[in-house]
Coordinates of C-alpha atoms in Angstrom, one line a residue:
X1 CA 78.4 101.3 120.9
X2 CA 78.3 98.4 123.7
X3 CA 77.6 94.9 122.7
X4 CA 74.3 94.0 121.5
X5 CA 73.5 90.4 124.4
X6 CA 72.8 87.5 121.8
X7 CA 75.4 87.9 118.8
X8 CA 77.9 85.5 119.5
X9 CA 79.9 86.7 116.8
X10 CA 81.8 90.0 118.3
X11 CA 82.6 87.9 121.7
X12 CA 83.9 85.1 118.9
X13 CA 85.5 87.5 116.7
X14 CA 87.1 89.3 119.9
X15 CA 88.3 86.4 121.3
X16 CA 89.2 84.6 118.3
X17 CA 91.9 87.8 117.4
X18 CA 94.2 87.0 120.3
X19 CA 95.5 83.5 118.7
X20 CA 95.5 85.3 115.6
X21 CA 98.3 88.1 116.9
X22 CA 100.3 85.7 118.7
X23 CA 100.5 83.4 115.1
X24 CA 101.3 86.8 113.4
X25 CA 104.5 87.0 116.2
X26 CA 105.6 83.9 115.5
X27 CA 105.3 84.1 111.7
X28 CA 106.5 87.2 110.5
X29 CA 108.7 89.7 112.1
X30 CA 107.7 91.3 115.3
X31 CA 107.7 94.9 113.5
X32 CA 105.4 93.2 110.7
X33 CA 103.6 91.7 113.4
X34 CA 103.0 94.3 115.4
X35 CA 102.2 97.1 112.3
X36 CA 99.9 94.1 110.5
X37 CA 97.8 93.3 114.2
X38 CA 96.7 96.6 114.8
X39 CA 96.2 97.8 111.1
X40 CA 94.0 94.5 110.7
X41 CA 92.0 94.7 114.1
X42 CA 91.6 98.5 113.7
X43 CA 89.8 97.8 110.1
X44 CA 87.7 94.5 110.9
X45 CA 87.4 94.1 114.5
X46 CA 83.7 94.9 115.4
X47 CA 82.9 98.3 116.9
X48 CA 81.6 97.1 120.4
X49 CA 82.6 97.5 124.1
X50 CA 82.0 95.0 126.0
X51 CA 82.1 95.3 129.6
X52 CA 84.8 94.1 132.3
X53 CA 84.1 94.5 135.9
X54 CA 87.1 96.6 137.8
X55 CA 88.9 96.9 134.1
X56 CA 88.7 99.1 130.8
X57 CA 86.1 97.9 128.5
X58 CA 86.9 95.7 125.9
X59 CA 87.0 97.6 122.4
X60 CA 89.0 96.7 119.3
X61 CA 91.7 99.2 120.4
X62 CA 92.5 97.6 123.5
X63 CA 92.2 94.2 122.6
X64 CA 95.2 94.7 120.0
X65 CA 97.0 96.5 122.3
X66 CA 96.7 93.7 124.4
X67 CA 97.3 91.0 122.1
X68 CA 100.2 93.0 120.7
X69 CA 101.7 92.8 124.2
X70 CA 101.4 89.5 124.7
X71 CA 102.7 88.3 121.8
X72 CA 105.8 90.4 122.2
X73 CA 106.1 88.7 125.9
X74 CA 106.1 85.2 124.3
X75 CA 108.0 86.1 121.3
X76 CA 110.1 89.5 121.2
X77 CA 110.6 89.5 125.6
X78 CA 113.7 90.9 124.9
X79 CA 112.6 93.8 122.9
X80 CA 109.8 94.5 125.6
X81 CA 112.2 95.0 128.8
X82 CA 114.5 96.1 127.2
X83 CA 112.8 99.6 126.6
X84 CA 113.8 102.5 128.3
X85 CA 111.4 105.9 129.1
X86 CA 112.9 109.2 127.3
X87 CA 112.1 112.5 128.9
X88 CA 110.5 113.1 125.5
X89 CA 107.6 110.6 126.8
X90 CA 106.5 112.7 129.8
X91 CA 104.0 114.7 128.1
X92 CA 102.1 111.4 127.4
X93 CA 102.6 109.9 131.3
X94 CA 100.9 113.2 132.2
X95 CA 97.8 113.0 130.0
X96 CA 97.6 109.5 131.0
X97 CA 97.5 110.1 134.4
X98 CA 95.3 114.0 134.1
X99 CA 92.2 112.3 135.0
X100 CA 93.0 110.9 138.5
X101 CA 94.0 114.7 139.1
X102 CA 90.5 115.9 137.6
X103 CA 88.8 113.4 139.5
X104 CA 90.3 114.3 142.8
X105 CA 90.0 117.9 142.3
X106 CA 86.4 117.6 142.1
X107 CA 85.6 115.4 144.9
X108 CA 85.1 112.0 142.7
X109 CA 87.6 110.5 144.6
X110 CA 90.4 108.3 143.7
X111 CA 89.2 105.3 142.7
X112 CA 86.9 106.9 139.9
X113 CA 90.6 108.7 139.2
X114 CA 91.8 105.7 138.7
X115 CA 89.6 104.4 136.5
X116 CA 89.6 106.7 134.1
X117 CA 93.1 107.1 133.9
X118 CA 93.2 103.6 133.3
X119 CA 90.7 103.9 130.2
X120 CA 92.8 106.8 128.5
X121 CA 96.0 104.6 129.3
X122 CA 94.6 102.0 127.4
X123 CA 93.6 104.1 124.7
X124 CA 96.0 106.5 124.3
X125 CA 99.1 104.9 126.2
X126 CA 99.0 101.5 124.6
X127 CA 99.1 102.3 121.6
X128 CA 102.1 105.2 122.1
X129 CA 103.9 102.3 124.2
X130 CA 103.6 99.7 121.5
X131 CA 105.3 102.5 118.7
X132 CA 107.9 103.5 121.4
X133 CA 109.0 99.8 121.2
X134 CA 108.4 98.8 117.3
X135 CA 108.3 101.7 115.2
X136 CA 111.1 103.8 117.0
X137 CA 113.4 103.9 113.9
X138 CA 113.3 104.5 110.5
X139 CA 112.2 100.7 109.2
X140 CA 109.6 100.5 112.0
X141 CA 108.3 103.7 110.9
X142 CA 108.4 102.7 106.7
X143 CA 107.1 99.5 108.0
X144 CA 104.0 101.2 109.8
X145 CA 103.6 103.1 106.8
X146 CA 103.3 100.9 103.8
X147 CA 101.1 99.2 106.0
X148 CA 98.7 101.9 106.4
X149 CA 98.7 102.3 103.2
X150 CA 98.1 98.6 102.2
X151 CA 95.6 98.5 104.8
X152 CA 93.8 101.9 102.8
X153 CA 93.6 99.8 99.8
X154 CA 92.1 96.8 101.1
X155 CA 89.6 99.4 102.0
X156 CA 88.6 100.4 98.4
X157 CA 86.4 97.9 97.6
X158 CA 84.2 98.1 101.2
X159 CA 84.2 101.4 100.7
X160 CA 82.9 101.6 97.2
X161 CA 80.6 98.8 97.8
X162 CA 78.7 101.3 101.1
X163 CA 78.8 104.1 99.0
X164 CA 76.9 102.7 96.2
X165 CA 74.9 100.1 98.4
X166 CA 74.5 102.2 102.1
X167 CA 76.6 101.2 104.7
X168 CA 75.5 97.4 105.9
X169 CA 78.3 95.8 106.1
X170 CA 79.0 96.0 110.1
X171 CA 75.3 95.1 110.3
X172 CA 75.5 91.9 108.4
X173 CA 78.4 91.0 110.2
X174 CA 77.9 91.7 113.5
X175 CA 74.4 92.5 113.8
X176 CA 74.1 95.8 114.3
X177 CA 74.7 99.3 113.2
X178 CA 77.9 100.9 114.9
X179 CA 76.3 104.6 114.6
X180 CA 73.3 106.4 113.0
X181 CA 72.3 105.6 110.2
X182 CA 71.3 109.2 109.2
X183 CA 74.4 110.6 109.6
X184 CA 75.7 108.6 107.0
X185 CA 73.3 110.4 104.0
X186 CA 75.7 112.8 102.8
X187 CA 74.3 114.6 99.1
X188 CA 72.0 112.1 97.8
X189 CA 74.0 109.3 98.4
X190 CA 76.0 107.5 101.5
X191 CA 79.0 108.1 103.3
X192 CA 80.9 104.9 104.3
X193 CA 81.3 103.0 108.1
X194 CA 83.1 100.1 106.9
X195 CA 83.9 98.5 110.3
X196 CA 84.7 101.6 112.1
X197 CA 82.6 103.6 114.5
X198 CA 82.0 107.0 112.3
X199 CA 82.4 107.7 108.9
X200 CA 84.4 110.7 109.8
X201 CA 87.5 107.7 110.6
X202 CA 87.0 105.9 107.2
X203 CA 87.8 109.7 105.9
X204 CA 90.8 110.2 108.4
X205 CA 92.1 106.5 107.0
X206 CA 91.5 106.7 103.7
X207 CA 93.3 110.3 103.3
X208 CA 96.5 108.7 105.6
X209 CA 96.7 105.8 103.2
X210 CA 96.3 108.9 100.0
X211 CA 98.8 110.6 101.5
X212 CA 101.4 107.8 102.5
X213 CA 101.1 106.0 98.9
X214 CA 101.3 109.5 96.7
X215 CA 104.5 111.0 99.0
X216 CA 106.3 107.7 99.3
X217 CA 105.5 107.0 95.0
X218 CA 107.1 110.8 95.0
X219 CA 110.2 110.1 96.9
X220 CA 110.9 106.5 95.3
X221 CA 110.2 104.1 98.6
X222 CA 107.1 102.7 96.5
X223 CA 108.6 101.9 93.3
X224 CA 107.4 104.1 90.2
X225 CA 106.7 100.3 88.5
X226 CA 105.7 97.6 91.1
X227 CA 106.2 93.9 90.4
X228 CA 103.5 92.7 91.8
X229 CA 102.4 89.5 89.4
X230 CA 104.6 86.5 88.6
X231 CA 104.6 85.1 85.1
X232 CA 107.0 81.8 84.6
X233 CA 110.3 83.5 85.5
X234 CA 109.4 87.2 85.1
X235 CA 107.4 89.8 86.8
X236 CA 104.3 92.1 85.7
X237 CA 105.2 95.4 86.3
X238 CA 102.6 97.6 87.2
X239 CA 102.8 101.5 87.3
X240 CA 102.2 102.8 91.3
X241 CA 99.9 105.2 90.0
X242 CA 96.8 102.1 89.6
X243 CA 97.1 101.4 92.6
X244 CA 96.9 105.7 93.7
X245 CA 94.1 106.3 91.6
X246 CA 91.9 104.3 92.7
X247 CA 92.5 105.1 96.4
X248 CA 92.2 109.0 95.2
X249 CA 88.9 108.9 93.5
X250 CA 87.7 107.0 96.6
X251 CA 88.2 109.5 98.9
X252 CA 86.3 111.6 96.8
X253 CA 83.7 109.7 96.3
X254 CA 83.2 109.4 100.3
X255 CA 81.8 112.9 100.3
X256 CA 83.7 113.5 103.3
X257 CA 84.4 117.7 102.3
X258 CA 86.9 118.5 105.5
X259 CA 88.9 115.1 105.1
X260 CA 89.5 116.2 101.2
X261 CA 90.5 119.2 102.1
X262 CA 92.9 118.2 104.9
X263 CA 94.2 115.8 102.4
X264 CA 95.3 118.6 99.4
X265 CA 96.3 120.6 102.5
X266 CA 98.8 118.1 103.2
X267 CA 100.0 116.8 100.2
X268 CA 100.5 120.7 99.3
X269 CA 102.4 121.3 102.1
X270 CA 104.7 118.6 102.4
X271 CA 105.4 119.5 98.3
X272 CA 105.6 123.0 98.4
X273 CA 107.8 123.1 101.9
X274 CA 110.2 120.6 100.1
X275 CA 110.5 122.4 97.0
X276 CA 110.7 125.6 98.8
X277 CA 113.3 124.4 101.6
X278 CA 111.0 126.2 104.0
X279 CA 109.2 125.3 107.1
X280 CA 106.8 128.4 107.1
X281 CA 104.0 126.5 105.8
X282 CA 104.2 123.8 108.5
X283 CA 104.7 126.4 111.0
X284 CA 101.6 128.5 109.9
X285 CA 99.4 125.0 110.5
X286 CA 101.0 124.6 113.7
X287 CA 99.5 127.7 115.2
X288 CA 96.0 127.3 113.8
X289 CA 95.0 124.3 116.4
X290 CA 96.6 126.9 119.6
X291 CA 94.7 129.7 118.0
X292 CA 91.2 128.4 117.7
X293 CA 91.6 127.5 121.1
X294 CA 92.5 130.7 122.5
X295 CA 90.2 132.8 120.3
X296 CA 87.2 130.2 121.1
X297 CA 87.2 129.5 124.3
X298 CA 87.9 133.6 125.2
X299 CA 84.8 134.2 122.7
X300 CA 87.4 136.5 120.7
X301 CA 85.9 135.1 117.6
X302 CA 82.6 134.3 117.6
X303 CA 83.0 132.1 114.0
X304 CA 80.1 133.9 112.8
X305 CA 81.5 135.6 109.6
X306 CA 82.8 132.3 108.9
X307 CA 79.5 130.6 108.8
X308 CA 78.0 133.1 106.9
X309 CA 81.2 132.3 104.4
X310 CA 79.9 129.1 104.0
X311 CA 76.3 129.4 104.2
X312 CA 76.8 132.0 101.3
X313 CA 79.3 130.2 99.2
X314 CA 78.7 126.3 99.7
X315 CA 75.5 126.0 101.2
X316 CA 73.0 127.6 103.7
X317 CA 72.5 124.1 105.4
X318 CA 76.5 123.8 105.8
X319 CA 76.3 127.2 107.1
X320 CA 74.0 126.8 109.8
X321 CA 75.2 123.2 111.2
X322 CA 78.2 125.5 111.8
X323 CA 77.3 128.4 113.5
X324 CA 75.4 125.6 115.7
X325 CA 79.3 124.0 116.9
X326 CA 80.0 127.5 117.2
X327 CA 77.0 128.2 119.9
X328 CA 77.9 125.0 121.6
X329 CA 81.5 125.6 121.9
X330 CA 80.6 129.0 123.5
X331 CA 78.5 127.9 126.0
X332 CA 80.3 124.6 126.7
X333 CA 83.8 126.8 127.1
X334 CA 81.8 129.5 129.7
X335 CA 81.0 126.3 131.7
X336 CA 84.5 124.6 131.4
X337 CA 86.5 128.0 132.5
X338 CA 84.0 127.8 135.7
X339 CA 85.7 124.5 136.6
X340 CA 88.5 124.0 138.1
X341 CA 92.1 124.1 136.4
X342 CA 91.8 120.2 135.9
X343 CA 88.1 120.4 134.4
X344 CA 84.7 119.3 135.8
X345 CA 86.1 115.4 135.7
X346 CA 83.3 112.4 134.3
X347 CA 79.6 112.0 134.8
X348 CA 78.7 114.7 132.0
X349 CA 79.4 117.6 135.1
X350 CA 81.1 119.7 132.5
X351 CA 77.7 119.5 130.1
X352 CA 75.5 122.7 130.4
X353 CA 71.7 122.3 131.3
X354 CA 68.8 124.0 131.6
X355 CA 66.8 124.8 134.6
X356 CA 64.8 121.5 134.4
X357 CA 67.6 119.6 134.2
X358 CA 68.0 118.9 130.1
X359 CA 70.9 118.4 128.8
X360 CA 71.1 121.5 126.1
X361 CA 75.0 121.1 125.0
X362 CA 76.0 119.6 121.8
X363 CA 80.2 118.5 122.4
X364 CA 81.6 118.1 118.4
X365 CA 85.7 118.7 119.0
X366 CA 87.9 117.1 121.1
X367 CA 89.2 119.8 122.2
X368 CA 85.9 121.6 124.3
X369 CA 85.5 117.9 125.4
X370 CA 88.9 117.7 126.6
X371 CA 88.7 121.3 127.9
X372 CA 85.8 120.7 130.1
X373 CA 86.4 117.4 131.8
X374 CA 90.4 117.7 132.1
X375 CA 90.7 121.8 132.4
X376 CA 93.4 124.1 130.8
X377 CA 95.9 121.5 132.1
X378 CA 94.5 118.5 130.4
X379 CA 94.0 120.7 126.9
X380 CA 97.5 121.8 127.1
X381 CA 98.6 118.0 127.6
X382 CA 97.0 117.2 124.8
X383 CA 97.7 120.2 122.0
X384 CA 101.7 119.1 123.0
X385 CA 100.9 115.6 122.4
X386 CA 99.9 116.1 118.9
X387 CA 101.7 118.7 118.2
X388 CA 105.2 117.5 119.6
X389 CA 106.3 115.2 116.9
X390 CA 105.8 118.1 114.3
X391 CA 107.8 120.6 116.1
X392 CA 110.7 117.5 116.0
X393 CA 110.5 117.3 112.7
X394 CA 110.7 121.1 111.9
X395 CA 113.8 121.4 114.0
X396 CA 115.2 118.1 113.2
X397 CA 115.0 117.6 109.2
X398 CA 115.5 119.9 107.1
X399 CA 112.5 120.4 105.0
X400 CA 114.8 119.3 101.8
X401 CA 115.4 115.8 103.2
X402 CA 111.2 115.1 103.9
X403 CA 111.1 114.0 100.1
X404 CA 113.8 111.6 100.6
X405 CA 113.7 107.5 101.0
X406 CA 115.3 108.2 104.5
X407 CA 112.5 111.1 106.0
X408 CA 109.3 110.5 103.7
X409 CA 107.4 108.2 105.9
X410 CA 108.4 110.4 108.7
X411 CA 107.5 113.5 107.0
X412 CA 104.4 111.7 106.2
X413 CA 103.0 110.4 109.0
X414 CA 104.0 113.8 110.6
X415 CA 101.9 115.9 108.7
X416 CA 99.4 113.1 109.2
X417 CA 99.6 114.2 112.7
X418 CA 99.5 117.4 112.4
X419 CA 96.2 117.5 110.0
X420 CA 94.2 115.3 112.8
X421 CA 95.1 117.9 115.3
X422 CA 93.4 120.2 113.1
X423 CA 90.4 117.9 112.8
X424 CA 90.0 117.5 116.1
X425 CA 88.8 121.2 116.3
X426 CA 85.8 121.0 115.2
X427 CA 85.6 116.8 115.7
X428 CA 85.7 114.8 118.8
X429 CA 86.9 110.9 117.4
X430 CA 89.9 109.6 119.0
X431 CA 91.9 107.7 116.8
X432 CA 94.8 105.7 118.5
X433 CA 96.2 105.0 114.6
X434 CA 97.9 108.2 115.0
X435 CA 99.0 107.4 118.5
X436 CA 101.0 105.0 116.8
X437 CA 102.5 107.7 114.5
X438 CA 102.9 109.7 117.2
X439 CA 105.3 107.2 119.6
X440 CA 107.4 106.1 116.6
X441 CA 108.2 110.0 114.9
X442 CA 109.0 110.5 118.8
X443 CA 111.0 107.7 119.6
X444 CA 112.9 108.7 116.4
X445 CA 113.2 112.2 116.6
X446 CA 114.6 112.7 120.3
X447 CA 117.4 110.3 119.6
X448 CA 120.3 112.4 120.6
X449 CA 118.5 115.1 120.9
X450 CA 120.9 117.7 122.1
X451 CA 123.3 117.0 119.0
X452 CA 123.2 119.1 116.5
X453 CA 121.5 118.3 113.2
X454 CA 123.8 120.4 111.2
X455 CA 127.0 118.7 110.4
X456 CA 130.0 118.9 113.2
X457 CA 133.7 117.8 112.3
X458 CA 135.9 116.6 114.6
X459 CA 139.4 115.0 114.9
X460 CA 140.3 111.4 116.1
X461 CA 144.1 109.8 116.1
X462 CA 143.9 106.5 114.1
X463 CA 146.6 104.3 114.7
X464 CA 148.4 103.3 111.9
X465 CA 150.5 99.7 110.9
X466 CA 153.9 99.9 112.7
X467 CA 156.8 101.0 109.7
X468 CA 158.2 98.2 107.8
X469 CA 162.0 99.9 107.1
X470 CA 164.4 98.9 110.0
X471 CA 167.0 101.4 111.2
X472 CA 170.2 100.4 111.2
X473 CA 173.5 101.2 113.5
X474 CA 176.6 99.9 114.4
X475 CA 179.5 98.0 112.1
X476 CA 178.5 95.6 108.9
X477 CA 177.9 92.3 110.4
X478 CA 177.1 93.9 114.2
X479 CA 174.9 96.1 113.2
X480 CA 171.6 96.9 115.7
X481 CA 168.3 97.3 113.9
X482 CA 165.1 99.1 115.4
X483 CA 161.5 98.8 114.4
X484 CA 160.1 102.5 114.0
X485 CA 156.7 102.9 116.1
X486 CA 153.8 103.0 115.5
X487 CA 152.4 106.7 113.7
X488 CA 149.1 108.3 114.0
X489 CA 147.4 110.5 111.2
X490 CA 144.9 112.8 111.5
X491 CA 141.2 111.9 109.7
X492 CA 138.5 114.7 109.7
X493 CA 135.1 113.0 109.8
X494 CA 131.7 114.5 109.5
X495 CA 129.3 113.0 112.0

């Protein structure tokens, strides 16, 4: 939503959150830093744009992007020139730069190219570029991840307070409603905003912070007992499972059904694929976003039995609102495959409309968006964005080590990933939370890439202390004595 003239409080609040970052730099680490500014800005920073001639518009994404940078110029510089590009960062420099080609392929030009491609780099690119520098390793990455799920908890309450009271609490704030207010009745009660722009990302959070806090309780990063309250010289213990249970019945409360479900989907998984020492199950999720695609926009599956699933099972009105995505994405995918192979480009060109000129296409999933305004090419940029840091993990760590200290916020935030590409099917909200995820698993995961993971011996000559006898030769008294030399010995070392 833009910015509603006459509330001086987003412009305040906006501005305000710059000083803010750069004390968080010079306060706390720059990897705390970093993790707390954009967990913080992404849950309390209004949901406004607010317009800037020639530039991106300013949002809550990139404003702590921005912010983020700045205070890493004035207080981490080093850290920020010193990063090099991988090869593994092409796929993003591609989809960053796909809408100058879709923009120029249709005869927009290059300066609306430009623009756009400045808008996804600030949405997408940022927020990869800020995890390529920060959360690149494994403490960047547990870092990101108790913060998350901190940040999930400070949620609770807001959330609790919009599902029992209807979701004000951006209004009284900032003056207005971020979305409509009718798609927040969900079953005779409310499904909560908070500060974000859809209830659909309060789901998406709330189920990363569930399943961050119950896999990292499981492996033993988040102590079993957490001592959390000082009394005199000793500390309350409190069980990690207060703190879970809580953030569990929330997310059911939110009556959010597809984010509950993603959510046992994932916690399953990453259990059973542990226990199991198998990677089928991952695998079998990482064909379902490539084969919805293919089967949806070819009109191989028209989605009709599974509507009538639902309709028949859950409920007819459930039912029906899906068989309508269905006849949208059908009719949106004829008009995108008319396009050219880098899409229609902006200005609604790939919407379909009637022969007076009404707009008759309802776009749900980011992926029919992204199919029709950035072509084949743009949707295959973005399937391997999200799904590249799950096919590192399956061929990097073995799906014994996920449950460890070492790989449980990796394996995580992964399968984090891997659900959101799966929710993008059928919804359209771009989250740059899991941008972060996705530039930190990277960054990790193609260190030394062409090594093996499997262990590799080798042999190295170590130089040992020169030999303390003495040689002797010669008569008593005249005798000539030599120091032996210096020995090697042979160590086998596993790398």
């Amino acid at each position: 939503m833009s910015y509603v003239p006459g509330n001086m409080l987003v412009p305040l609040a906006m501005a305000g959150w710059v000083p803010v970052v750069a004390l968080f730099f010079k306060y706390f680490r720059a990897k705390q830093a970093a993790a707390l500014s954009f967990v913080l800005g992404w849950m309390f920073l209004p949901v406004a744009k607010i317009p800037m001639k020639g530039l991106p518009d300013i949002t809550k994404v990139t404003l702590s992007c921005v912010a983020i940078l700045l205070g890493a110029w004035i207080y981490d510089r080093s850290r920020l020139l010193g990063f090099k590009p991988h090869p593994v960062d092409i796929p993003m420099a591609l989809w960053c730069t796909c809408p100058l080609l879709s923009s120029v392929a249709n005869g927009l030009g290059v300066y609306d190219g430009l623009s756009e491609s400045m808008y996804q780099c600030f949405t997408w690119g940022l927020p990869y570029f800020i995890a390529r520098i920060y959360f690149s390793d494994l403490e960047g990455l547990n870092t990101l991840a108790l913060s998350v799920f901190i940040g999930g908890l400070i949620y609770i309450p807001f959330c609790l307070e919009e599902i029992a009271m209807s979701p004000q609490l951006h209004r009284l704030t900032y003056g207005y409603h971020q979305h409509s207010f009718l798609q927040t009745m969900r079953g005779g009660g409310f499904r909560p905003m908070v500060f974000m722009e859809h209830g659909l990302m309060v789901a998406m959070w709330m189920i990363s912070a569930g399943t961050i806090g119950l896999w990292l309780t499981a492996s033993g990063l988040i102590p079993a007992k957490l001592r959390l309250v000082p009394l005199g010289k000793f500390m309350l213990k409190i069980p990690a499972w207060i703190l879970l249970l809580p953030l569990a019945i929330t997310i059911v409360l939110m009556k959010s059904a597809g984010a509950f479900f993603l959510f046992i989907l994932g916690i399953g998984t990453l259990f059973l694929s542990s226990k199991w020492k198998t990677t089928l199950l991952v695998w079998l999720l990482i064909a379902i976003p490539p084969a919805y695609i293919t089967t949806r926009s070819t009109d191989f599956w028209t989605g009709e039995n599974l509507s009538a699933f639902v309709g028949d099972k859950l409920s007819p009105r459930a039912g029906q609102s899906l068989q309508f995505r269905f006849d949208n994405e059908k009719i949106l995918a004829e008009k995108a495959l008319e396009g050219t192979f880098f899409g229609w480009g902006g200005w609604n060109r790939s919407r379909v409309f009637d022969e007076y000129g009404k707009d008759i296409s309802v776009t749900d999933g980011l992926w029919i968006i992204t199919l029709g305004t950035r072509g084949v090419y743009g949707l295959f940029l973005l399937t391997l964005i999200l799904l590249l840091p799950v096919l590192l993990l399956v061929i990097r760590v073995r799906p014994e080590q996920w449950r460890s200290k070492e790989w449980a916020s990796v394996s995580a935030m992964t399968m984090l990933l891997l659900l959101y590409s799966i929710d993008s099917l059928p919804n359209g909200m771009v989250n740059p939370v899991f941008m972060l995820f996705n530039g930190g698993i990277c960054g990790l995961l193609s260190s030394n890439l062409l090594l093996r993971e499997t262990s590799r011996k080798a042999t190295v000559l170590v130089p040992q202390q020169p030999a303390t006898r003495f040689l002797s030769c010669g008569s008593p008294g005249r005798e000539t004595r030599f120091i032996t030399t210096p020995t090697t010995r042979k160590i086998n070392y596993e790398n």
